[in-house]
Amino acid sequence: FKVSVALNQPQAVEMNLMDIQGRLIEHIEMGVTTDATKSFTLSQGGIYFLQVVAGSDVLIRKVMVE
C-alpha cells in the first residue's frame, strides 16, 4: 500500500508501521518536507497501524491488508 502526506508548511515527517500487537514493523524518517510518499510492501495480510508524525502532530490510522 502507498501513503502520501501533504503539509501546509515544511515539517519533519516520520512514519511508523506497527502490527496489531503494537510491534514496530518499519520506521521511516522522511526529513523536513511538505510532500512525502512511501510505499510499504508486506509479506502477509492482516491489520496494521500507521502512525504519521509531522512536527508536533500525530495521526494514527488502522490499515487492513489482504
Short mmCIF file of C-alpha atoms in Angstrom, two decimals:
data_model
loop_
_atom_site.label_atom_id
_atom_site.label_comp_id
_atom_site.label_asym_id
_atom_site.label_seq_id
_atom_site.Cartn_x
_atom_site.Cartn_y
_atom_site.Cartn_z
CA PHE A 1 0.00 0.00 0.00
CA LYS A 2 1.05 3.58 -0.60
CA VAL A 3 0.89 6.55 1.78
CA SER A 4 1.06 10.21 0.71
CA VAL A 5 1.28 13.19 3.05
CA ALA A 6 0.75 16.82 2.01
CA LEU A 7 1.50 19.60 4.50
CA ASN A 8 0.83 23.34 4.51
CA GLN A 9 4.37 24.14 5.65
CA PRO A 10 7.66 22.23 5.78
CA GLN A 11 7.90 19.93 8.79
CA ALA A 12 9.92 16.92 9.86
CA VAL A 13 7.91 13.83 8.87
CA GLU A 14 8.29 10.26 10.09
CA MET A 15 6.16 7.15 9.59
CA ASN A 16 5.87 4.12 11.83
CA LEU A 17 4.14 0.92 10.74
CA MET A 18 3.10 -1.39 13.59
CA ASP A 19 1.37 -4.76 13.66
CA ILE A 20 -1.84 -5.44 15.58
CA GLN A 21 0.20 -6.20 18.73
CA GLY A 22 2.00 -2.85 18.56
CA ARG A 23 5.34 -4.21 17.38
CA LEU A 24 7.25 -1.84 15.11
CA ILE A 25 7.48 -3.27 11.57
CA GLU A 26 9.09 -0.29 9.85
CA HIS A 27 10.27 3.21 10.81
CA ILE A 28 10.97 5.85 8.17
CA GLU A 29 12.30 9.36 8.69
CA MET A 30 11.37 11.48 5.69
CA GLY A 31 13.20 14.64 6.77
CA VAL A 32 11.76 18.14 6.50
CA THR A 33 9.26 18.29 3.63
CA THR A 34 5.82 19.46 2.52
CA ASP A 35 5.11 16.30 0.46
CA ALA A 36 6.04 12.75 1.39
CA THR A 37 5.16 9.45 -0.30
CA LYS A 38 6.08 5.96 0.87
CA SER A 39 5.14 2.52 -0.43
CA PHE A 40 5.02 -0.36 2.03
CA THR A 41 5.35 -3.98 0.92
CA LEU A 42 4.18 -6.55 3.45
CA SER A 43 4.75 -10.29 3.27
CA GLN A 44 1.42 -11.13 4.90
CA GLY A 45 -2.03 -9.67 5.24
CA GLY A 46 -3.56 -8.52 8.48
CA ILE A 47 -4.37 -5.44 10.48
CA TYR A 48 -1.66 -2.81 10.90
CA PHE A 49 -1.43 0.66 12.37
CA LEU A 50 0.26 3.51 10.54
CA GLN A 51 1.48 6.43 12.63
CA VAL A 52 2.46 9.61 10.81
CA VAL A 53 4.29 12.27 12.82
CA ALA A 54 4.62 15.74 11.27
CA GLY A 55 6.18 18.24 13.62
CA SER A 56 4.08 18.07 16.81
CA ASP A 57 1.06 16.49 15.04
CA VAL A 58 0.47 12.74 15.26
CA LEU A 59 -2.00 10.80 13.12
CA ILE A 60 -2.73 7.08 13.57
CA ARG A 61 -4.78 5.04 11.10
CA LYS A 62 -5.75 1.37 11.02
CA VAL A 63 -4.77 -0.37 7.76
CA MET A 64 -6.20 -3.70 6.64
CA VAL A 65 -4.02 -5.63 4.15
CA GLU A 66 -5.36 -8.68 2.29
#
